[in-house]
Amino acid sequence: MQDLQLPPIDYGAVAPMLILFGVACVGVFFEAVLPRTARRTTQLVLALAGLVAAFVVIVFEADTRILTAGGAVAIDGPTLFLQGAIILLGLMALLLVGDRSLEQGGAFVAQAAITVGSDADRRQAARSQGATEIYPLAVFAIAGMLLFVAANDLLTMFVALEVFSLPLYLLCALARRRRLLSQEAALKYFLLGAYASAFFLFGVALVYGYAGSVQFGSIHDAVRESTQSTVLLYGGIALLSIGLLFKAAAAPFHVWTPDVYQGAPTPITGLMAACTKVAAFGALLRVLYVAFDGAAWDYTPVLGAIAVLTMLVGAVLAVTQTDIKRLLAYSSIANAGYLLVGVLALSKDGLSSTMFYLVAYGFTVIAAFAIVTLVRDADGEATHLSRWAGLGRRSPLFAGIFTFILLAFAGIPLTSGFIAKFAVFGAALDSGDAWLVIFGVVTSMLLAFPYLRVVVMMWLSEPGESTPAVSVPGGLTAAALMIGVVATLVLGVAPAPLLDLTANAAEFVR
C-alpha cells in the first residue's frame, strides 16, 4: 500500500494558533507550580504577551494564501483579517479581566467549588484574590476561535468549536458577585451549547453522506456535480447552520444570550459579545461562501427569514428590558441580524462589509461593557436601568462616553455603527436583497428607542439616593475603554483604511 503523501505544514502560517495554544498550556503549568501571590501578574503578562506575539505573526503573514495541515486549515485574506480582529478584541477583553482596582480580588471568584451563600463564600467574596486560571482559559478560547475561522473542513471546525466553547462555559460560572446567577447562566449556556454542537455534528454526518468528504473544496465540487439525494445536502446545511447561528446569537437560537450576558462576569460578557461573534460569523462566511455557494438559491430565503426574525426579536425585546446587560444582549441579537444581511449578499462587497461590521461592533461593545463595570455600589455593578437615572449629573464624562457608545449602536452618523450598517445594507441592495434592507432600516429605528431612553434617563433625570457612583477606572480598564471609544470615532469619521483592508482581504482560497 502506497503511503499517502501530505503537503508539509506551513508553520509560519499556523504560528498564531500554535503560539496561543502554547501560551495557554504554559499558563496551566504556572497554575500548578507558582505560588498564588505570583500567579496573577505572571498569568496576565503571559497572556497579553502571547496575544501580541500572535498578532505580530499575522501582520508578517499578511500576504500568505495557502491551504496547509493536509488541507484542514486555510490561510487567506478573511482568515488573517478575522484572526487579527479576534486577537485585538481579545486583548481589550483581557485588559478588563485583569483589572483588579474596581473591586478587591477582581470580578472573579477565588474558589468556585465553595457553596453559594455560605460563610466561606461571603468571606472569599470580601477578601480573597480572584482565580488566576481564567487567563489560560481565556487564551484557550481565543486560540480556538483562531482555528475556527481558519478551518477548511467540517471536523476541524467542530474541534475548534469545542475548544473555544468549553472554556467559555467555565468562565461564565466564575463571577464573584451574584454567583448563583452566574452558575445558572453557565449551566444554561453549557446545555444549550451541547445541543447546538450535536446539531452541528449531525450536519457534518449528513454532508459527508452527500459529498463523501468533509473538506470544503470537495463539498463545493459535490454541490455542483453530485447525483446524490439533495435531502442530505439541505439537511446538512440546516443542521450546520443551527450550530453556527447558535454561536452568533441569531433567532430563534438566541434564547441563551440574555441570561448568559447578565449572569457572566462582565469582562467575559465583553469577550463573548465581541470575539465569539467574530468567530461565529467568520465560520459561517467560510461555510456558505466556500462549501455551499453552489446551493445559494436554496438556502438564501431561509437564512433571510432568520435574519428578519433576528432583527425583529432583538429590536422589539430590547425595548422591554430593565437591565443594562440584558439590553446589550438583545442589541447583540439585533446586530447578528444586520450581519446576516451582509452575509446573504453573497458577494465580495458582502464579505468585506460583514468583516468591517464585526470589527466596528466589537470595539464598541467592549467599550460599552467597560462602562458597565464602572457603575457600581457596595454590592457590585448596578445594572438595573433605574439605577442609571441621573448618572449624567454624577459623572458627566462617563455618561457622555456611554451616550456616544449608544449612539454608535443606534447607527448615528460620524460613528462606526453608521458606516457599518451603511456598508452591509449597500452590499445587500447591490445583490437585490432590498427586502432585507427595508427590515434592517425599520428595526434600526425601533432599536434606537431603548438606546435613547437610557440617554434621556442619564441626562434628564435627577440623581436619587439609589444612583450609584461611577468608579475611577484602573489603568487596564481605562486603556480598554479608550481604545474602544477612539476606534468607534475613527471608524465613523475616517473608515476608508479599514474598508480598503477588508476589500483587499475579501477572497477565500479553496
Tab-separated table of C-alpha atoms in Angstrom, residues 20 38 87 108 174 177 198 253 260 271-272 279 314 328 335 359 371 384 448 505:
chain	number	residue	atom	x	y	z
A	20	LEU	CA	-1.693	30.848	21.763
A	38	ALA	CA	2.846	35.462	41.910
A	87	ILE	CA	-6.728	38.970	18.863
A	108	PHE	CA	-13.830	36.518	39.568
A	174	LEU	CA	-16.855	32.309	37.957
A	177	ARG	CA	-20.868	38.681	42.818
A	198	ALA	CA	-24.833	17.929	18.464
A	253	PHE	CA	-31.319	30.162	18.613
A	260	VAL	CA	-25.657	34.421	29.909
A	271	LEU	CA	-15.243	38.739	25.358
A	272	MET	CA	-18.251	36.736	24.175
A	279	ALA	CA	-15.575	33.708	15.242
A	314	GLY	CA	-33.608	41.869	19.081
A	328	LEU	CA	-26.936	44.948	25.384
A	335	ASN	CA	-26.773	43.156	15.327
A	359	VAL	CA	-14.615	44.856	13.863
A	371	ILE	CA	-18.533	51.396	31.269
A	384	HIS	CA	-30.736	47.881	36.687
A	448	ALA	CA	-32.869	53.364	18.658
A	505	ALA	CA	-8.852	40.632	2.211
